[in-house]
Short mmCIF file of C-alpha atoms and ligand atoms in Angstrom, two decimals:
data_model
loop_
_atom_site.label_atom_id
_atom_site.label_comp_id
_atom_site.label_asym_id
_atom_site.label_seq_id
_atom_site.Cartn_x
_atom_site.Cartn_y
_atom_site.Cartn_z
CA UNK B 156 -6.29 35.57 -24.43
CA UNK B 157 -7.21 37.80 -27.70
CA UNK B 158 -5.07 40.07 -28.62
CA UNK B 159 -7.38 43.14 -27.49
CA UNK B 160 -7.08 41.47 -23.99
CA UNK B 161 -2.85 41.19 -24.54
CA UNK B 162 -3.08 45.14 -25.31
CA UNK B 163 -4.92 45.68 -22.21
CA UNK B 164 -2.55 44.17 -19.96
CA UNK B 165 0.51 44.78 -21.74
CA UNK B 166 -0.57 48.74 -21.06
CA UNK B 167 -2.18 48.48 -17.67
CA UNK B 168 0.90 46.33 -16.57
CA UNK B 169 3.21 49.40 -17.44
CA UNK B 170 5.23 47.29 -20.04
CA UNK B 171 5.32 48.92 -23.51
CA UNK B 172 3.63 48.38 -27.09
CA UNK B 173 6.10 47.53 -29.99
CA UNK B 174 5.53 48.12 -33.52
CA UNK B 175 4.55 44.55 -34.08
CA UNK B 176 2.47 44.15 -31.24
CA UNK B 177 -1.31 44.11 -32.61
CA UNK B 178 -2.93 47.71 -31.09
CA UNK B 179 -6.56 49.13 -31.94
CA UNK B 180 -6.36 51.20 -34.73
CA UNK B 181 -7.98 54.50 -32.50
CA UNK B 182 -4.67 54.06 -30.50
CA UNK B 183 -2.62 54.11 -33.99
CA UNK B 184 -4.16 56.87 -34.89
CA UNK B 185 -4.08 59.05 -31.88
CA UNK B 186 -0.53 58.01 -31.46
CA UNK B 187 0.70 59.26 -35.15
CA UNK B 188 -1.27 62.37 -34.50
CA UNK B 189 0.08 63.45 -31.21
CA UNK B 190 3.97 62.15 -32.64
CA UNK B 191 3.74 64.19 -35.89
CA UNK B 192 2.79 66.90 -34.25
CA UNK B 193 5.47 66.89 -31.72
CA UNK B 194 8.00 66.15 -34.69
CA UNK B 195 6.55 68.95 -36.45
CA UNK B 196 6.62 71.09 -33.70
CA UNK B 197 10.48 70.35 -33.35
CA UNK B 198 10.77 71.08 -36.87
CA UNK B 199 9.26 74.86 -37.03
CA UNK B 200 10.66 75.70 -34.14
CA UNK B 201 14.22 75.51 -35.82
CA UNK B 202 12.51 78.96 -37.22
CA UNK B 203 12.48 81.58 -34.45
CA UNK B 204 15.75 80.93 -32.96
CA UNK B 205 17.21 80.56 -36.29
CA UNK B 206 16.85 84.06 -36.98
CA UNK B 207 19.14 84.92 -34.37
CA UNK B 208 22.57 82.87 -35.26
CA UNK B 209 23.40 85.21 -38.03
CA UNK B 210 23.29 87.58 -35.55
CA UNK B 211 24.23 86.13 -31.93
CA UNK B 212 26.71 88.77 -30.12
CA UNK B 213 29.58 86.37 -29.86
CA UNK B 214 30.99 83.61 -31.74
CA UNK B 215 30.62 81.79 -28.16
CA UNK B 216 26.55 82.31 -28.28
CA UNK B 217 26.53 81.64 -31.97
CA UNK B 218 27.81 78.20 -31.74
CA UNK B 219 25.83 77.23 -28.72
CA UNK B 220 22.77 78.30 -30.48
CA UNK B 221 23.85 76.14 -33.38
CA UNK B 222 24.03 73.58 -31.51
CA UNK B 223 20.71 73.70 -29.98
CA UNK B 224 18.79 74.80 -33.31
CA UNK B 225 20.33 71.13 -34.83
CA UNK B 226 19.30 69.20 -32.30
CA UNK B 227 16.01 70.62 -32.68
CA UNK B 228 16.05 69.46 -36.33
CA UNK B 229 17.34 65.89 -34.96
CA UNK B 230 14.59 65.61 -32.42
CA UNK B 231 12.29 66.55 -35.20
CA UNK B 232 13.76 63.34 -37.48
CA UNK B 233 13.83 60.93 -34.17
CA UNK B 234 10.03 61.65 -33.78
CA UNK B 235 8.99 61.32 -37.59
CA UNK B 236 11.13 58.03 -37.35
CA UNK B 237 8.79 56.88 -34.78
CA UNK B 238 5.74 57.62 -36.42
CA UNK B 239 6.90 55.66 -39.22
CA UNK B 240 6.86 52.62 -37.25
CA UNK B 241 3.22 52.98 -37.16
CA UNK B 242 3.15 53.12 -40.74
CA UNK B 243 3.23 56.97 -41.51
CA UNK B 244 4.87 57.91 -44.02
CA UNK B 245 6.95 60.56 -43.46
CA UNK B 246 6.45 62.68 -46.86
CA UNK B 247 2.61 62.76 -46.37
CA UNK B 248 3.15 63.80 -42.49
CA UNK B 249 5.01 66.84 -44.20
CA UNK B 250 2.63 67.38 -46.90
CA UNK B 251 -0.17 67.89 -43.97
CA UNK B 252 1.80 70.38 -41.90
CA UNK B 253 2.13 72.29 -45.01
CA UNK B 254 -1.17 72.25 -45.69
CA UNK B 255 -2.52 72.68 -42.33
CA UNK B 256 -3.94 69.18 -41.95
CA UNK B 257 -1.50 68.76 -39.15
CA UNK B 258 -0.92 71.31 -36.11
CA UNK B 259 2.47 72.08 -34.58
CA UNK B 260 2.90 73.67 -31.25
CA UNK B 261 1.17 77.25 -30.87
CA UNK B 262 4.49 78.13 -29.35
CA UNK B 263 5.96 78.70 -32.65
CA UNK B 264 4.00 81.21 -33.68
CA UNK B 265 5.65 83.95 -32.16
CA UNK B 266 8.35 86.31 -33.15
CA UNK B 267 11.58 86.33 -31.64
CA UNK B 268 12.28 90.22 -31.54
CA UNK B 269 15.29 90.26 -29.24
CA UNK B 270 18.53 88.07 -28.83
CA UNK B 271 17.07 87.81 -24.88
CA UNK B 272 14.13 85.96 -26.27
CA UNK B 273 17.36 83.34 -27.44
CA UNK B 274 17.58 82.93 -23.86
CA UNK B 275 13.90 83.58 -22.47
CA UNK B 276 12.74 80.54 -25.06
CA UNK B 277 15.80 77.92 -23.60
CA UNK B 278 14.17 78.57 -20.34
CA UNK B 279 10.68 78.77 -20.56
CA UNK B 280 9.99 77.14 -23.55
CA UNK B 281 12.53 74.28 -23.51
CA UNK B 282 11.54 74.56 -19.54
CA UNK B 283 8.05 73.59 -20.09
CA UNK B 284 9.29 70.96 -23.26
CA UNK B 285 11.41 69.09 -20.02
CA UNK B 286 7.99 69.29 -17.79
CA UNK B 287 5.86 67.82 -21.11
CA UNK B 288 8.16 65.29 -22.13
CA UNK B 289 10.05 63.72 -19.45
CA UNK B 290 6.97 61.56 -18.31
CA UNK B 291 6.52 60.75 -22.20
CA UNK B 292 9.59 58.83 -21.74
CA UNK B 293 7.25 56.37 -19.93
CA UNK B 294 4.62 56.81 -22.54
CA UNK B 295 3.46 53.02 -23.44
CA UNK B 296 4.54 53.12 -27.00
CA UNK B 297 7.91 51.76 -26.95
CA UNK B 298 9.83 53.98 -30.15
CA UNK B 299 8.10 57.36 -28.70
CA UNK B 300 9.49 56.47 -25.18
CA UNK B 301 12.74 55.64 -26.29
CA UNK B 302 13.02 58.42 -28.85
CA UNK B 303 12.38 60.91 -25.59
CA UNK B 304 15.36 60.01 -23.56
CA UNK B 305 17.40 61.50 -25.94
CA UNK B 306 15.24 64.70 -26.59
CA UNK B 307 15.39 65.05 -23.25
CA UNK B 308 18.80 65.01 -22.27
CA UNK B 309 19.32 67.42 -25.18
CA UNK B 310 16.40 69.45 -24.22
CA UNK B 311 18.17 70.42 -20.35
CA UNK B 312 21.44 71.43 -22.30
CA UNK B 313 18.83 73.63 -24.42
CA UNK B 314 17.38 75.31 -21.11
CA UNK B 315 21.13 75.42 -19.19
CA UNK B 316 22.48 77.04 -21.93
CA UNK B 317 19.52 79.80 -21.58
CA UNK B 318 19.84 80.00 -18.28
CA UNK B 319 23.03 80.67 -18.06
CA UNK B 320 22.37 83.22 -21.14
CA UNK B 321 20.17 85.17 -19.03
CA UNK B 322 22.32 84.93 -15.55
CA UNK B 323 25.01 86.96 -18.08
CA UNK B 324 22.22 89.52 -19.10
CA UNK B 325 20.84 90.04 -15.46
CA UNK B 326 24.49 90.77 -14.46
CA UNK B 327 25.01 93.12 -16.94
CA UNK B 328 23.26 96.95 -18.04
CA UNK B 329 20.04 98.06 -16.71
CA UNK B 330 19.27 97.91 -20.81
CA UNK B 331 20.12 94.24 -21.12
CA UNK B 332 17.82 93.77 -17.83
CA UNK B 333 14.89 95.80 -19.28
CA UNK B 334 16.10 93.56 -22.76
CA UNK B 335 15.13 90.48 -20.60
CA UNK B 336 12.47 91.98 -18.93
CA UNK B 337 10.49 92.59 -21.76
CA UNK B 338 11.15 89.10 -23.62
CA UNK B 339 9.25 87.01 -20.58
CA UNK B 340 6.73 89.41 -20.57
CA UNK B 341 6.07 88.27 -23.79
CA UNK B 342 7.20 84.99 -23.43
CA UNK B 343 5.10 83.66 -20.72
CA UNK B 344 1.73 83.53 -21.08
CA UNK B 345 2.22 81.61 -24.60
CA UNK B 346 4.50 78.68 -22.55
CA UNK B 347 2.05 78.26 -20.64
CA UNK B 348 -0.64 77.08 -23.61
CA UNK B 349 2.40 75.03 -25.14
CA UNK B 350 0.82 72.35 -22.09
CA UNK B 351 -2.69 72.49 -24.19
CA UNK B 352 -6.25 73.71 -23.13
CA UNK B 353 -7.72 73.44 -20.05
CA UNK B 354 -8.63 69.61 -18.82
CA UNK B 355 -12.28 70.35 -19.60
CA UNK B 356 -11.42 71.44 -23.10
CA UNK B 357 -9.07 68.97 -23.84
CA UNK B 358 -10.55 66.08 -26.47
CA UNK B 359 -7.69 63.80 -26.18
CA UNK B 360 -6.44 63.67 -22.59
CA UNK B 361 -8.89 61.31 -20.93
CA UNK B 362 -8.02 58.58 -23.56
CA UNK B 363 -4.57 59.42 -23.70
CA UNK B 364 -4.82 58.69 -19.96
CA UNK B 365 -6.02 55.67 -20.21
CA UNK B 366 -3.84 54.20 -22.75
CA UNK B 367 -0.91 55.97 -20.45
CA UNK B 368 0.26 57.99 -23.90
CA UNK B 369 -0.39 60.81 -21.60
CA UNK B 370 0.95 60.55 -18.66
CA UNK B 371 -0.37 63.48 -16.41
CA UNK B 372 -2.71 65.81 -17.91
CA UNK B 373 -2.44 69.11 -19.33
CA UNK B 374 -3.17 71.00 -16.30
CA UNK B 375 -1.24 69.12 -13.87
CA UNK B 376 2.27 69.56 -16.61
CA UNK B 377 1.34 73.64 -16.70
CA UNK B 378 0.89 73.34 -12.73
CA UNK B 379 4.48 71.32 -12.58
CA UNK B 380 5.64 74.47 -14.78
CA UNK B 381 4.78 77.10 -12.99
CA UNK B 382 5.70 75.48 -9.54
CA UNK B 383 9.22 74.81 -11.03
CA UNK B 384 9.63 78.41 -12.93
CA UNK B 385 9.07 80.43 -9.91
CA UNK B 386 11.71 79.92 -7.89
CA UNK B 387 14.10 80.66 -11.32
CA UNK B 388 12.59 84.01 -12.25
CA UNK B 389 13.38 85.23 -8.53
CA UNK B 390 16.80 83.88 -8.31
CA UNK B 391 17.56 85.33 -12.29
CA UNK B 392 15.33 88.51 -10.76
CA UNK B 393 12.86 88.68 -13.37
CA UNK B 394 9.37 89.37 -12.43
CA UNK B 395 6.46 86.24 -14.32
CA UNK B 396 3.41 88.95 -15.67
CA UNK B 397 1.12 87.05 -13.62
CA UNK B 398 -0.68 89.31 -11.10
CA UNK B 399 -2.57 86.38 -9.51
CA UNK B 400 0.62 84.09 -9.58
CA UNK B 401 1.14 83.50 -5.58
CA UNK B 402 2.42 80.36 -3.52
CA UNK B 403 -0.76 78.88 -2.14
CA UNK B 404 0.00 76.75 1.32
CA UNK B 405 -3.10 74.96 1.21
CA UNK B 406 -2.68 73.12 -1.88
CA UNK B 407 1.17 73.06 -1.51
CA UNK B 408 1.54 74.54 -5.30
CA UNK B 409 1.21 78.20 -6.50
CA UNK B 410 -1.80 79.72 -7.74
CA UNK B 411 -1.98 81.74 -11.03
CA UNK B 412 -3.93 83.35 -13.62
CA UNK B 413 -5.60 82.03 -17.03
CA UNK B 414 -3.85 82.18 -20.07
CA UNK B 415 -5.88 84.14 -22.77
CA UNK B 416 -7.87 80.89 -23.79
CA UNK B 417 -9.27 82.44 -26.90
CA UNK B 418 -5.82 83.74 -28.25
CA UNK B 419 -4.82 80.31 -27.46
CA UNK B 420 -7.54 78.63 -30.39
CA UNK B 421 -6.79 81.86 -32.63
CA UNK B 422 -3.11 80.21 -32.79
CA UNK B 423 -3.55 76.73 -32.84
CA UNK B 424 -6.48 77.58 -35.60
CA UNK B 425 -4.01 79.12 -38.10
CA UNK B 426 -4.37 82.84 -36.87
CA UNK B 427 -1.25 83.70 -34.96
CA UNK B 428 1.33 86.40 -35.35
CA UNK B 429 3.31 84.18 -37.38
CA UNK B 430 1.78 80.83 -38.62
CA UNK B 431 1.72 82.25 -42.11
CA UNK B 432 5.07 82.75 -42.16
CA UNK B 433 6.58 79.63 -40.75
CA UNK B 434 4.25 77.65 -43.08
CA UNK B 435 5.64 79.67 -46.05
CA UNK B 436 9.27 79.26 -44.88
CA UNK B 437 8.38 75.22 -44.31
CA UNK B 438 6.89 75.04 -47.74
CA UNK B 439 9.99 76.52 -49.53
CA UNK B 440 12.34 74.78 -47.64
CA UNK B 441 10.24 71.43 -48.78
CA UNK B 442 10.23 72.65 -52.25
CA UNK B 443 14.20 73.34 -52.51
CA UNK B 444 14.54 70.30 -51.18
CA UNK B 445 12.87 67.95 -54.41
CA UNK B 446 15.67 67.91 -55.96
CA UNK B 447 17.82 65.91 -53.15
CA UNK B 448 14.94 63.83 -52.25
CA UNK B 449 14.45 62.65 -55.99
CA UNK B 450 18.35 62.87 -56.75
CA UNK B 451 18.15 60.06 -53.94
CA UNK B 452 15.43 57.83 -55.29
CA UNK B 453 16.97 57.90 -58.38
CA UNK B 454 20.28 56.48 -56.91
CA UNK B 455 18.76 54.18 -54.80
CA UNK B 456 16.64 52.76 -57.66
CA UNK B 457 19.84 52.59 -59.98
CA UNK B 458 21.51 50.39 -56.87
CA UNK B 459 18.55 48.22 -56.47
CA UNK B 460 18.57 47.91 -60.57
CA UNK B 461 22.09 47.18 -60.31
CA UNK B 462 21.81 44.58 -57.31
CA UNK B 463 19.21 42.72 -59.46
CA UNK B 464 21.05 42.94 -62.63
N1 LIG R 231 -0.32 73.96 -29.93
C1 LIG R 231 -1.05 73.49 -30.97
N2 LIG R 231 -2.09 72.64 -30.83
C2 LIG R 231 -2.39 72.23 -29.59
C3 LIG R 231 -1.66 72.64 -28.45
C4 LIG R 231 -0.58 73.55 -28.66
N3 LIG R 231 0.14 74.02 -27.66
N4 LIG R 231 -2.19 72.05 -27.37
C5 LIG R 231 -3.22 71.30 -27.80
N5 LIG R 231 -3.33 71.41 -29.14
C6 LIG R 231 -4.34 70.78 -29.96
C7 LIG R 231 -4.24 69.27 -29.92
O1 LIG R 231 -3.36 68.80 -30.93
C8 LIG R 231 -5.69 68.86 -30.15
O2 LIG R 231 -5.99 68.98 -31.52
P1 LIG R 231 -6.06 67.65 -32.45
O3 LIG R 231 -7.00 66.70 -31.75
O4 LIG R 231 -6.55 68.16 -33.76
O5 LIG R 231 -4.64 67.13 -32.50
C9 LIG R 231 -6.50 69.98 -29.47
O6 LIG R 231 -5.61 71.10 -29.40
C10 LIG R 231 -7.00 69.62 -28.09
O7 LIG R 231 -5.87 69.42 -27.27
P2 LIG R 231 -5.70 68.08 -26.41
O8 LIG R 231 -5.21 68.46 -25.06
O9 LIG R 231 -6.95 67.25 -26.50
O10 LIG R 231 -4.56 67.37 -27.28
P3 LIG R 231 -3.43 66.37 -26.76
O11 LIG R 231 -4.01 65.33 -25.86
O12 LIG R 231 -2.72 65.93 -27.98
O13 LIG R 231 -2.47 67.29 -25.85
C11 LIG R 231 -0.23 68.13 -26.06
C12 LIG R 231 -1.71 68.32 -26.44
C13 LIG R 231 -0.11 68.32 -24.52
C14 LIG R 231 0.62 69.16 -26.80
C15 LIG R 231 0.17 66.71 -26.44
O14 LIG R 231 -0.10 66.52 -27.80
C16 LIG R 231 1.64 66.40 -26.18
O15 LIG R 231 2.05 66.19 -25.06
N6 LIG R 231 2.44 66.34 -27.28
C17 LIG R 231 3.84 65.93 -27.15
C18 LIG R 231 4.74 67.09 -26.78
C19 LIG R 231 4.70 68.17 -27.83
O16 LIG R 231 4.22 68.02 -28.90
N7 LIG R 231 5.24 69.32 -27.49
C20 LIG R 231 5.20 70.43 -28.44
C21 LIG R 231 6.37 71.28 -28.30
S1 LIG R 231 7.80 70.52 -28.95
C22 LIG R 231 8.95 71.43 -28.19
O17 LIG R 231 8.65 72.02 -27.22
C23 LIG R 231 10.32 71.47 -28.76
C24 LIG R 231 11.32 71.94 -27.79
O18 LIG R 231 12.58 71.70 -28.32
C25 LIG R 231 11.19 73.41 -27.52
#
């Protein structure tokens, strides 16, 4: 059997690629992009939460949202350890975020303008995170699937934590309400392009498919979203700002409008209300940060000196 045959079956028998397992190079490739992306993702969005623990209402809300802003930071270094096993190299990953080589999710380029968007992103935007990535934990290369089951356990603590943030709000003034109110409003229509363009726009999914990275596609994880998110916003008694958004018997799932496709590609191409900024902040951070990464070469070089000495 050659070894393109061995990847074949190893994938179509639902059994999982390892690092040293030969794989075509179009499969490498996809796989880095798709990982580096989600690590970078993980990575910037640290940002627009971020700007709230300074200023949570409550030591209670400031230490949850700690919490959830680190692990976002660890999912971030999981993922870029996993691309790394496909022979990335982590620094050069970061150099192409920076320099817009690399995408990260559109998601991110929004500004968080209330504390209720702390709680409005744990539950839509971690909400349609659990939707995306709990079927990559069945993805066929081994060190991305394994990487998700932790994300994703973290990832429901993100969106219960939210949840429970907006139950609190709900149940308090009719400002707090309107406070809510006006952060899904806002919220919405960008988590539902966090699942990617439209099946017929999408470049990657049919391969993906095949090669079971992806799972289900793009449209099928937003339809999964919406189908789950429904049944929240009534019980938290928020209204989506869908006017087309209705459950549809027939087809067992609820109909709803398009996103705003062409504010979708104005994001993802570099044009959003805040990709400059969250580059910028990325690029500082990366440049404060020379000094420990070569601080730490030059002490692990001195220890391998030493060890040969
Ligand atoms: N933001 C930015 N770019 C996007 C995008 C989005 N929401 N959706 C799609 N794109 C890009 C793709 O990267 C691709 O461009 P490329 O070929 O240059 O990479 C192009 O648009 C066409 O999209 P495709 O559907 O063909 O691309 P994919 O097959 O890669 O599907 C995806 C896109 C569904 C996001 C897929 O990459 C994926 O499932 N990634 C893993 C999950 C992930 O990255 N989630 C991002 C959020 S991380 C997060 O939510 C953190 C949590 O803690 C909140």
């Amino acid at each position: 059997m050659d070894l393109e045959d061995r990847f074949e079956r190893t994938v179509a028998a639902e059994q999982r690629v390892e690092p040293r397992d030969w794989m075509p190079d179009a499969y490498r490739g996809t796989l880095v992009r798709q990982m580096a992306q989600h690590a970078h993702s993980e990575i910037i969005g640290m940002q627009p939460e971020g700007n709230w623990i300074s200023r949570a209402p409550s030591l209670r809300r400031k230490a949850i949202l700690l919490a959830k802003v680190q692990d976002e930071a660890g999912h971030g270094l999981y993922l870029y350890a996993a691309t790394e096993t496909l022979g990335a190299d982590r620094g050069e990953l970061t150099d192409k975020l920076i320099s817009g080589k690399q995408k990260y999710s559109s998601i991110f380029n929004y500004p968080t303008l209330s504390f209720a968007d702390v709680g409005v992103i744990g539950w839509l935007v971690d909400g349609a995170a659990i939707c995306n990535q709990v079927p990559l934990c069945r993805t066929s290369y081994g060190p991305y699937a394994r990487a998700m089951i932790r994300i994703c356990k973290e990832e429901s603590f993100h969106q219960r934590q939210a949840y429970e943030l907006l139950l609190t709000m709900m149940g308090g003034t009719d400002a707090q309400r309107a406070m809510v109110q006006e952060s899904v409003d806002r919220w919405w229509w960008p988590s539902l392009m966090m699942f990617g363009p439209p099946d017929a726009e999408s470049a990657n999914t049919e391969q993906s498919m095949k090669w079971r990275i992806k799972r289900h596609t793009n449209d099928e994880l937003r339809q999964r979203f919406v189908d789950m998110t429904v049944p929240q916003a009534e019980k938290l008694g928020v209204v989506l700002p869908d006017p087309e958004l209705r459950w549809n018997p027939e087809r067992g799932h609820h109909d709803f409008g398009q996103p705003d496709w062409e504010e979708f590609w104005r994001v993802v191409g570099g044009n959003g209300p805040c990709n400059a900024q969250r580059i910028a902040h990325r690029r500082r951070a990366h440049e404060d940060g020379a000094w420990v990464r070569e601080a730490a070469a030059a002490h692990a070089a001195k220890r391998a000196a030493g060890a040969g000495a």
